[in-house]
Amino acid sequence: MLRVAVVGSGPSGVYTAQALVQQSLVPDVRVDVLDRLPCPYGLVRYGVAPDHEKIKSLQNTLRAVLEDDRIGFAGNVEVGATGLAPERLLRLYHAVVYCVGAAKDRRMGIPGEDLRGSCSATDFVSWYSAHPDAAGGAFALGARSAVVVGVGNVAVDVTRILARGAAELRPTDVPHDALGALAGSRVREVHMVGRRGPSQAKFTTKELRELGSLPDASVHVEPADLALDPGYADASGLPAVNRRNLDVVRGWAAAGEDATGVRARSIRLRFFLRPAELLGEDGRVAAVRFERTVPDGSGGLRGTGTYEEIEAQLVLRAVGYRGVPLEGLPFDAARGTVPHRAGRVLRDGRPSAGEYVAGWIKRGPTGVIGTNRPCAKETAASVLEDAPALSARPLPDEPLDVLRDWGQRPVEWPGWLSIEAAECALGRSLGRRSVKIADWEGLLRAAGVDMAPQLPAA
Ligand code: NAP
């Protein structure tokens, strides 16, 4: 018998659990997928935008895996600093695979970044995705003009949500408070700004193109920005995705300012502008000062010493995620990942028995959801190769009972199904489809968790 804990129930965790039971030659494999949150699916639930229903439907695939008899779910179990130490968890499982993602946003490191009205796009995403840690979030939606820094897919997501009317979001599962706040939004212009050129932008074409199909927003590009990009003039040497992106941008450039007629909101794509400072008035952001950049000839950029200001009362930095250390596990601060070899956690350069990683904490915050599949398979193969040595160790019978004895209050699969049912009921009561519960108390109550304070057993 091999018993494995997977920490994190996002795509990388669920694909790892699936690979473990599918690839195992040992007939008796049992995998518990643990999560800090009471709900499964990680960034599919709390990162994929609410209007991306097709990607969201991936939850059905993840659900089928978590309903496998050999796989269990236990939410509301935190591993690390404030919860269960990795060393303790390893007493209950032959192997533990950490699939904890990259939990923090990166910063720009420029003056004014902490002015009111400036925040990370990931906080904004968490808020409209009903992440319980973001409950009660407040964003400067009274702004007329917003700047989104970065040209990756997160930047595209938040730009799109800002440019959509509330009526377009009402059919989604966006939490009711966020929907109300977005309905009152006064944002009319969203500037999405890249420090390099359109040929080097990180967004994918489908996501970019979608900006041009919003019912009440027009898209504009600046010919002078495009002219700086050698790849724009000759795209022949570029990877296919960048060439397709340029085709989309070219279409917008050709259409000019008036192509889409008058719309309620406009999206302005800007390039070769590096954020230098956020300018404030009375402690609130009022504009972003950018330095004009030019390509340095080897894929990077260099500053030109000329500056441009864009008015903005709301600034969202969408400059990437970063991994955070999990207490008790080694961490490579420069990369924001856990050092590993083929998924085996390395301590002082040597594989640590029974400890593994997969997903963003293994390879950094890049790639689409599907990238997690081969990554999970590689780690699962390492676990299974090590299984004969690992599984000789005797373990307590029921790990979740031990966790309860240690003061944890796991939300198991029936608890999660109760949350889903409560979200459907909430949606019905509001005349909407299922609406997400956005706070810890509401989630735990819906899951039937006893909320009385409980002291851990010694
Ligand atoms: P990302 O793809 O790495 O994009 C980050 C952007 O921020 C880049 O344009 C980068 O420019 C810029 N940037 C970084 N540091 C900066 C700075 N100091 N100043 C100005 N700009 C800076 O990150 P992401 O958008 O957070 O996405 C993370 C991952 O999730 C990606 O793999 C993405 O595809 C995925 N994702 C996918 C979807 C989807 O498929 N719909 C949705 C959301 C996220 P440089 O290139 O110049 O560094």
PDB file of N, CA and C in Angstrom, residues 195-202 228-231 238 242 272 293-302:
ATOM      1  N   ARG A 195       6.092  47.040 -21.291  1.00  0.00           N
ATOM      2  CA  ARG A 195       7.384  47.750 -21.325  1.00  0.00           C
ATOM      3  C   ARG A 195       8.181  47.379 -22.567  1.00  0.00           C
ATOM      4  N   ARG A 196       7.807  46.267 -23.212  1.00  0.00           N
ATOM      5  CA  ARG A 196       8.443  45.914 -24.490  1.00  0.00           C
ATOM      6  C   ARG A 196       7.380  46.001 -25.589  1.00  0.00           C
ATOM      7  N   GLY A 197       7.677  45.442 -26.760  1.00  0.00           N
ATOM      8  CA  GLY A 197       6.790  45.631 -27.905  1.00  0.00           C
ATOM      9  C   GLY A 197       5.699  44.575 -28.019  1.00  0.00           C
ATOM     10  N   PRO A 198       4.765  44.764 -28.929  1.00  0.00           N
ATOM     11  CA  PRO A 198       3.687  43.781 -29.103  1.00  0.00           C
ATOM     12  C   PRO A 198       4.209  42.421 -29.549  1.00  0.00           C
ATOM     13  N   SER A 199       5.366  42.400 -30.219  1.00  0.00           N
ATOM     14  CA  SER A 199       5.885  41.099 -30.676  1.00  0.00           C
ATOM     15  C   SER A 199       6.464  40.312 -29.509  1.00  0.00           C
ATOM     16  N   GLN A 200       6.616  40.958 -28.327  1.00  0.00           N
ATOM     17  CA  GLN A 200       7.189  40.248 -27.170  1.00  0.00           C
ATOM     18  C   GLN A 200       6.176  40.094 -26.043  1.00  0.00           C
ATOM     19  N   ALA A 201       4.934  40.485 -26.321  1.00  0.00           N
ATOM     20  CA  ALA A 201       3.927  40.422 -25.255  1.00  0.00           C
ATOM     21  C   ALA A 201       3.653  38.965 -24.877  1.00  0.00           C
ATOM     22  N   LYS A 202       3.239  38.759 -23.621  1.00  0.00           N
ATOM     23  CA  LYS A 202       3.072  37.393 -23.110  1.00  0.00           C
ATOM     24  C   LYS A 202       1.649  36.854 -23.287  1.00  0.00           C
ATOM     25  N   LEU A 228       8.021  51.178 -33.327  1.00  0.00           N
ATOM     26  CA  LEU A 228       9.300  50.930 -32.641  1.00  0.00           C
ATOM     27  C   LEU A 228       9.685  49.448 -32.655  1.00  0.00           C
ATOM     28  N   ASP A 229       8.735  48.597 -33.004  1.00  0.00           N
ATOM     29  CA  ASP A 229       8.939  47.154 -32.853  1.00  0.00           C
ATOM     30  C   ASP A 229       9.398  46.533 -34.181  1.00  0.00           C
ATOM     31  N   PRO A 230      10.656  46.091 -34.260  1.00  0.00           N
ATOM     32  CA  PRO A 230      11.117  45.499 -35.526  1.00  0.00           C
ATOM     33  C   PRO A 230      10.283  44.269 -35.899  1.00  0.00           C
ATOM     34  N   GLY A 231       9.801  43.550 -34.887  1.00  0.00           N
ATOM     35  CA  GLY A 231       8.988  42.354 -35.149  1.00  0.00           C
ATOM     36  C   GLY A 231       7.656  42.699 -35.781  1.00  0.00           C
ATOM     37  N   LEU A 238       9.413  35.178 -35.906  1.00  0.00           N
ATOM     38  CA  LEU A 238       8.812  35.056 -34.571  1.00  0.00           C
ATOM     39  C   LEU A 238       8.077  33.733 -34.378  1.00  0.00           C
ATOM     40  N   ASN A 242       3.287  34.733 -31.306  1.00  0.00           N
ATOM     41  CA  ASN A 242       3.582  36.165 -31.408  1.00  0.00           C
ATOM     42  C   ASN A 242       3.132  36.710 -32.765  1.00  0.00           C
ATOM     43  N   PHE A 272       6.210  49.736 -25.212  1.00  0.00           N
ATOM     44  CA  PHE A 272       7.488  50.434 -25.038  1.00  0.00           C
ATOM     45  C   PHE A 272       7.384  51.569 -24.020  1.00  0.00           C
ATOM     46  N   THR A 293      10.742  53.401 -23.834  1.00  0.00           N
ATOM     47  CA  THR A 293      11.851  52.463 -24.044  1.00  0.00           C
ATOM     48  C   THR A 293      11.982  52.169 -25.533  1.00  0.00           C
ATOM     49  N   VAL A 294      13.110  51.559 -25.891  1.00  0.00           N
ATOM     50  CA  VAL A 294      13.291  51.070 -27.268  1.00  0.00           C
ATOM     51  C   VAL A 294      13.940  49.688 -27.165  1.00  0.00           C
ATOM     52  N   PRO A 295      13.774  48.869 -28.194  1.00  0.00           N
ATOM     53  CA  PRO A 295      14.392  47.535 -28.145  1.00  0.00           C
ATOM     54  C   PRO A 295      15.913  47.651 -28.083  1.00  0.00           C
ATOM     55  N   ASP A 296      16.547  46.738 -27.337  1.00  0.00           N
ATOM     56  CA  ASP A 296      18.013  46.811 -27.242  1.00  0.00           C
ATOM     57  C   ASP A 296      18.702  45.911 -28.265  1.00  0.00           C
ATOM     58  N   GLY A 297      17.895  45.306 -29.127  1.00  0.00           N
ATOM     59  CA  GLY A 297      18.476  44.487 -30.202  1.00  0.00           C
ATOM     60  C   GLY A 297      18.649  43.029 -29.820  1.00  0.00           C
ATOM     61  N   SER A 298      18.497  42.705 -28.521  1.00  0.00           N
ATOM     62  CA  SER A 298      18.633  41.289 -28.147  1.00  0.00           C
ATOM     63  C   SER A 298      17.425  40.832 -27.321  1.00  0.00           C
ATOM     64  N   GLY A 299      16.274  41.378 -27.616  1.00  0.00           N
ATOM     65  CA  GLY A 299      15.038  40.922 -26.963  1.00  0.00           C
ATOM     66  C   GLY A 299      14.677  41.743 -25.741  1.00  0.00           C
ATOM     67  N   GLY A 300      15.615  42.530 -25.230  1.00  0.00           N
ATOM     68  CA  GLY A 300      15.345  43.349 -24.052  1.00  0.00           C
ATOM     69  C   GLY A 300      14.967  44.778 -24.442  1.00  0.00           C
ATOM     70  N   LEU A 301      15.151  45.684 -23.513  1.00  0.00           N
ATOM     71  CA  LEU A 301      14.789  47.073 -23.785  1.00  0.00           C
ATOM     72  C   LEU A 301      15.818  47.988 -23.129  1.00  0.00           C
ATOM     73  N   ARG A 302      15.841  49.229 -23.599  1.00  0.00           N
ATOM     74  CA  ARG A 302      16.634  50.236 -22.878  1.00  0.00           C
ATOM     75  C   ARG A 302      15.834  51.523 -22.804  1.00  0.00           C
TER      76      ARG A 302
END
